[in-house]
Amino acid sequence: MTFSIFEGQEPSQVIFQFKASPPAVTFKLTGETDGIFQIQPDGLLYHNKALDRETRAVHKLQVSTLDAYGATVEGPVPITIEVKDINDNRPTFLQPNYEGSVRQNSRPGKPFMYVNATDLDDPTTPNGQLIYEIIIQLPKINDVMYFQINNKTGAISLTLEGSRELDPIKNPSYRLVVSVKDMGGQNDHSFSDSTSVNIMVKENIWKAPEPVEIVENSTDPHPIKITQVQWNEPGAQYSLVEKEKPSTLPFSIDQEGGIYVTQPLDREEKDSYVFYAVAKDEIGKPLALPLQIRVKVKDINDNPPTCPSAVTVFEVQENEDIGSNIGTFIGHDMDEENTANSVLVYKIVDQIPKLPKEGLFLVQTYSGVVQLAGQSLKKQDTPQYNLTIEVSDKDQFIDINDQIPIFEQSDYGNLTLAEDTAVGSTILTIRATDTDEPFTGSSKILYRIIQGDSEGRLGIDTDPHTNAGYVIIKKPLDFETVAVHNIVFQAENPEPLVSGVNYNTSSSAKFKLIVTDVNEAPQFSQRIYQAKVREDVAVGTKVGNVTAKDPENLDISYSLRDNTRGWLKIDPVTGEIFTTAPLDREAESLYRVQVMATEVGGSSQSSIASFHLTLLDVNDNPPRLAKEYTGLFLCHPLHQEGTLIFEVTDDDQRSFPSPHFSYSLVSESSRNDWEVSRVNGTHAKLSTKHTNFEEGLYSVQSASVMVAGHRWKGIVSLPVTFCTCVEGHCFQPAGHQPGMPTVGMAVGILLTTFLVIGIILAVVFIRIKRMKAKILFESAQASEAQPLRN
């Protein structure tokens, strides 16, 4: 049987009257009574204190009947007391003050912080349904709210106006006052709490970087980082796109926003690039407008001059004056215009024939204009001259890589480090020198580890100005894997060596790294383990398994913590988890425990993981009345059939098909007077069969059977009162009150009182009469003893 009682009700409230059948003479109550629930020998179940749902929401009791010798006759019968919630707890914020920050131009509606409140009342009822609201924003410019809050989750985000207008220069901080109300905020009697939220406005860092210049045909190892973009918050996913065509860019971007050129560029092929950096959230939605990235390819003198044709023809008249322009010789250079790389120099290197003399012509050095220089020409002397003109650009001297890097020392000795040394730590500085031209690919030095670090735990960063190499820890050291690293460094140039020059032992150095052991706690294979199981599994069923490994290979012992209901146990050796008691989804649908793995021996270090067991519902709860029916009545006398509607439910999860109940009356006498019929899946109709009822209270017991899934039978009792009605309401004159005597009893008490008073008066009268006689007798004796006087 299941009963629902509101918390906070006055004590000594009767819950139910049980009846016993011989040979039972008394009742016994066991289970989670908490000293609150009691049963009298005649079967009256009641509670002697007000209930508190927050202390215990469900009490599981058992009622048994006993004979005169204390032996169990019937039962125990399970009794469930559901403590129904009332709004007797106010919501409370977890912090009196909250601190947060937001970037200007952040996406409106995307939460950047949360406030949280708790309410001890039942969260499935309005009593525990919390609603958040921003009630004050300071400053509030032009009466516009820059911030908004999700009234259910407490997530604070920017409004559209806030995304546009926030400026850390104008207002670097804002203060909000946030309130929370229970009862869904819809009741004038709801409780509330408030908290202060201080928000710092940070500068928007999602900005287009400055245009980038990249020298063409770079010989440095690629990819090369050229610039950086960054979204205002971590976790953004970056990509590069071109404006109107699929991306075939020689650029890439990593997930930290670093942009790289992936190959050498040729300015003569393409002198500039314009593309866009995009930041998206975890579901692929753009976080903001893309940023434009501009790259200019910087020219080097890598193209020789060219002539438009092998032969250029000029005509000249006889007797032309000296200095006359004969024509202009034009050369071309693919290098960038208007730079030193494309400036052309013209020079006559040959004249055929050399008659009447050499030097009859000259060419302007930079313009290519050919002029008559020596004397006037005559056709009969020479009708045609062939000139050879050399076109060149500026002189360029390029160093060749004919020198190898040489280490300053060949052995960097030994270094001992604990295995828990922080990743990113610099543990050694190495240095090599190269005598090629400074700051070229021929003299730049790149270091790499060629021996002793197969797992890549170390890395080397080169200082571009000094060529010093800084050895850093890239991955955690591990004594158990490798205790001693015999490292060999190699120094190389990004520019290939010229033919005949090779790296030798001078370009390498050695180093020994010794790793010491640190006692580490066991490590679980995952932080949270999850499992699902039906709530009706047998006790002893295996429901999960956890595994942990100790870095020092010590044995591990497993144990459980926060196993509040005692439902689970764990094998201390294998980590297998079993049930130790019946599970109940209606009491707790997600059962959380912590698993501790502890070293056996050593310093007994331990670590903790979580185990979450989801209980899958089964149809294991009998039908019960959906609410308390305490005021059911029919007007007496009946003039026609009386009808009452009642609702039945059960406590199983609603993922089952909609409940389908059938109904019947329990006792034969009830079936003579009443009939019950189904209205729909959850409601039934109780009707009278006749109109010959006397005034008074009738208890009609109906059997409700759940026929969806398993069949469960529940007995529900409906108290129906037949009474005189006044204006549609039941009118019951005050009757005999408990403790008030009847008329006969009052007369008897009165006569008894008079009799007692009469007896007392008679006794007093007799005692007075005896005292008076005694006094007279003593007076007579005294007079006889005295002599006569004259």
Short mmCIF file of N, CA, C and O in Angstrom, two decimals, residues 218-272:
data_model
loop_
_atom_site.label_atom_id
_atom_site.label_comp_id
_atom_site.label_asym_id
_atom_site.label_seq_id
_atom_site.Cartn_x
_atom_site.Cartn_y
_atom_site.Cartn_z
N SER A 218 61.79 31.21 -50.50
CA SER A 218 62.53 31.01 -49.27
C SER A 218 63.05 29.58 -49.19
O SER A 218 62.37 28.61 -49.58
N THR A 219 64.27 29.45 -48.69
CA THR A 219 64.86 28.11 -48.54
C THR A 219 64.70 27.57 -47.13
O THR A 219 65.18 26.48 -46.82
N ASP A 220 64.00 28.31 -46.23
CA ASP A 220 63.79 27.82 -44.88
C ASP A 220 62.85 26.63 -44.89
O ASP A 220 62.00 26.49 -45.79
N PRO A 221 62.96 25.74 -43.87
CA PRO A 221 62.04 24.60 -43.82
C PRO A 221 60.59 25.07 -43.65
O PRO A 221 60.30 25.98 -42.88
N HIS A 222 59.71 24.46 -44.42
CA HIS A 222 58.29 24.79 -44.35
C HIS A 222 57.55 23.69 -43.60
O HIS A 222 58.01 22.55 -43.55
N PRO A 223 56.39 24.00 -42.99
CA PRO A 223 55.69 25.29 -42.97
C PRO A 223 56.37 26.31 -42.06
O PRO A 223 57.05 25.95 -41.10
N ILE A 224 56.13 27.59 -42.37
CA ILE A 224 56.68 28.71 -41.60
C ILE A 224 55.50 29.54 -41.09
O ILE A 224 54.62 29.92 -41.86
N LYS A 225 55.51 29.81 -39.79
CA LYS A 225 54.43 30.62 -39.23
C LYS A 225 54.62 32.07 -39.66
O LYS A 225 55.70 32.65 -39.53
N ILE A 226 53.53 32.68 -40.16
CA ILE A 226 53.62 34.05 -40.66
C ILE A 226 52.77 35.03 -39.87
O ILE A 226 53.05 36.23 -39.85
N THR A 227 51.71 34.57 -39.21
CA THR A 227 50.87 35.47 -38.43
C THR A 227 49.97 34.65 -37.53
O THR A 227 50.02 33.40 -37.55
N GLN A 228 49.12 35.33 -36.77
CA GLN A 228 48.28 34.66 -35.76
C GLN A 228 46.93 35.34 -35.68
O GLN A 228 46.83 36.57 -35.73
N VAL A 229 45.86 34.54 -35.56
CA VAL A 229 44.54 35.05 -35.20
C VAL A 229 44.08 34.29 -33.97
O VAL A 229 44.56 33.20 -33.68
N GLN A 230 43.13 34.87 -33.25
CA GLN A 230 42.66 34.20 -32.04
C GLN A 230 41.24 34.65 -31.74
O GLN A 230 40.94 35.84 -31.75
N TRP A 231 40.37 33.66 -31.50
CA TRP A 231 39.00 33.97 -31.08
C TRP A 231 39.01 34.36 -29.60
O TRP A 231 39.94 34.05 -28.85
N ASN A 232 37.95 35.04 -29.19
CA ASN A 232 37.89 35.58 -27.84
C ASN A 232 37.85 34.53 -26.75
O ASN A 232 38.15 34.81 -25.59
N GLU A 233 37.46 33.31 -27.09
CA GLU A 233 37.32 32.26 -26.09
C GLU A 233 38.01 31.01 -26.61
O GLU A 233 38.13 30.82 -27.82
N PRO A 234 38.48 30.14 -25.71
CA PRO A 234 39.11 28.90 -26.17
C PRO A 234 38.07 27.96 -26.77
O PRO A 234 36.87 28.09 -26.56
N GLY A 235 38.59 27.01 -27.56
CA GLY A 235 37.71 25.98 -28.11
C GLY A 235 37.22 26.25 -29.51
O GLY A 235 36.48 25.44 -30.06
N ALA A 236 37.61 27.38 -30.12
CA ALA A 236 37.15 27.67 -31.48
C ALA A 236 37.85 26.75 -32.47
O ALA A 236 38.99 26.31 -32.26
N GLN A 237 37.18 26.47 -33.58
CA GLN A 237 37.74 25.68 -34.66
C GLN A 237 38.03 26.60 -35.84
O GLN A 237 37.13 27.28 -36.34
N TYR A 238 39.30 26.62 -36.27
CA TYR A 238 39.73 27.58 -37.27
C TYR A 238 39.87 26.91 -38.63
O TYR A 238 40.20 25.73 -38.74
N SER A 239 39.66 27.71 -39.68
CA SER A 239 39.88 27.26 -41.05
C SER A 239 40.17 28.47 -41.92
O SER A 239 39.89 29.61 -41.54
N LEU A 240 40.76 28.21 -43.11
CA LEU A 240 41.05 29.25 -44.09
C LEU A 240 40.22 29.02 -45.34
O LEU A 240 40.05 27.87 -45.78
N VAL A 241 39.70 30.09 -45.91
CA VAL A 241 38.91 29.98 -47.15
C VAL A 241 39.27 31.13 -48.06
O VAL A 241 39.68 32.21 -47.62
N GLU A 242 39.15 30.88 -49.38
CA GLU A 242 39.23 31.95 -50.35
C GLU A 242 37.83 32.48 -50.59
O GLU A 242 36.84 31.84 -50.26
N LYS A 243 37.76 33.65 -51.21
CA LYS A 243 36.48 34.36 -51.26
C LYS A 243 35.48 33.67 -52.17
O LYS A 243 34.33 33.48 -51.81
N GLU A 244 35.91 33.27 -53.38
CA GLU A 244 34.92 32.82 -54.36
C GLU A 244 35.29 31.49 -55.00
O GLU A 244 34.66 31.10 -55.97
N LYS A 245 36.29 30.80 -54.53
CA LYS A 245 36.66 29.52 -55.14
C LYS A 245 37.19 28.58 -54.07
O LYS A 245 37.57 29.01 -53.00
N PRO A 246 37.20 27.28 -54.36
CA PRO A 246 37.69 26.32 -53.37
C PRO A 246 39.13 26.63 -52.97
O PRO A 246 39.92 27.16 -53.75
N SER A 247 39.43 26.28 -51.76
CA SER A 247 40.73 26.64 -51.20
C SER A 247 41.84 25.78 -51.84
O SER A 247 41.85 24.56 -51.74
N THR A 248 42.76 26.48 -52.56
CA THR A 248 43.97 25.83 -53.04
C THR A 248 45.17 26.63 -52.55
O THR A 248 46.17 26.77 -53.23
N LEU A 249 45.02 27.18 -51.37
CA LEU A 249 46.01 28.10 -50.84
C LEU A 249 47.27 27.38 -50.37
O LEU A 249 47.18 26.28 -49.81
N PRO A 250 48.41 28.02 -50.56
CA PRO A 250 49.64 27.47 -49.97
C PRO A 250 49.79 27.91 -48.51
O PRO A 250 50.89 28.28 -48.06
N PHE A 251 48.67 27.93 -47.80
CA PHE A 251 48.66 28.36 -46.40
C PHE A 251 47.83 27.37 -45.59
O PHE A 251 46.94 26.69 -46.13
N SER A 252 48.10 27.33 -44.30
CA SER A 252 47.33 26.47 -43.39
C SER A 252 47.17 27.20 -42.07
O SER A 252 47.86 28.20 -41.80
N ILE A 253 46.25 26.69 -41.25
CA ILE A 253 46.01 27.26 -39.92
C ILE A 253 45.86 26.12 -38.93
O ILE A 253 45.24 25.10 -39.23
N ASP A 254 46.49 26.27 -37.76
CA ASP A 254 46.33 25.23 -36.73
C ASP A 254 45.21 25.63 -35.78
O ASP A 254 44.61 26.70 -35.91
N GLN A 255 44.92 24.75 -34.83
CA GLN A 255 43.78 24.98 -33.94
C GLN A 255 44.11 25.91 -32.78
O GLN A 255 43.30 26.09 -31.88
N GLU A 256 45.28 26.54 -32.82
CA GLU A 256 45.58 27.66 -31.93
C GLU A 256 45.49 28.98 -32.66
O GLU A 256 45.75 30.04 -32.10
N GLY A 257 45.15 28.92 -33.97
CA GLY A 257 45.02 30.14 -34.76
C GLY A 257 46.28 30.57 -35.46
O GLY A 257 46.30 31.64 -36.09
N GLY A 258 47.36 29.78 -35.38
CA GLY A 258 48.59 30.12 -36.08
C GLY A 258 48.45 29.87 -37.57
O GLY A 258 47.99 28.80 -37.99
N ILE A 259 48.83 30.85 -38.38
CA ILE A 259 48.73 30.73 -39.84
C ILE A 259 50.12 30.52 -40.40
O ILE A 259 51.07 31.24 -40.05
N TYR A 260 50.26 29.56 -41.32
CA TYR A 260 51.55 29.14 -41.84
C TYR A 260 51.54 29.19 -43.36
O TYR A 260 50.50 28.95 -44.01
N VAL A 261 52.71 29.49 -43.95
CA VAL A 261 52.91 29.28 -45.39
C VAL A 261 53.51 27.89 -45.53
O VAL A 261 54.43 27.51 -44.80
N THR A 262 52.95 27.10 -46.43
CA THR A 262 53.30 25.67 -46.49
C THR A 262 54.34 25.34 -47.55
O THR A 262 54.83 24.21 -47.58
N GLN A 263 54.69 26.32 -48.42
CA GLN A 263 55.66 26.05 -49.48
C GLN A 263 56.27 27.37 -49.92
O GLN A 263 55.72 28.44 -49.66
N PRO A 264 57.43 27.31 -50.58
CA PRO A 264 58.01 28.55 -51.10
C PRO A 264 57.07 29.19 -52.13
O PRO A 264 56.41 28.50 -52.91
N LEU A 265 57.02 30.52 -52.13
CA LEU A 265 56.17 31.26 -53.04
C LEU A 265 57.01 31.90 -54.15
O LEU A 265 58.19 32.22 -53.94
N ASP A 266 56.37 32.11 -55.29
CA ASP A 266 57.03 32.74 -56.43
C ASP A 266 56.27 34.00 -56.79
O ASP A 266 55.11 33.93 -57.23
N ARG A 267 56.89 35.17 -56.58
CA ARG A 267 56.20 36.43 -56.83
C ARG A 267 55.80 36.58 -58.28
O ARG A 267 54.77 37.18 -58.60
N GLU A 268 56.62 36.03 -59.17
CA GLU A 268 56.32 36.19 -60.59
C GLU A 268 55.11 35.35 -61.00
O GLU A 268 54.46 35.63 -62.00
N GLU A 269 54.80 34.33 -60.19
CA GLU A 269 53.59 33.54 -60.44
C GLU A 269 52.37 34.18 -59.82
O GLU A 269 51.30 34.27 -60.42
N LYS A 270 52.50 34.68 -58.57
CA LYS A 270 51.40 35.38 -57.89
C LYS A 270 52.04 36.29 -56.85
O LYS A 270 52.78 35.83 -55.99
N ASP A 271 51.75 37.58 -56.96
CA ASP A 271 52.46 38.54 -56.12
C ASP A 271 51.74 38.86 -54.81
O ASP A 271 52.31 39.52 -53.95
N SER A 272 50.49 38.42 -54.67
CA SER A 272 49.78 38.67 -53.41
C SER A 272 48.65 37.67 -53.25
O SER A 272 48.17 37.10 -54.25
#
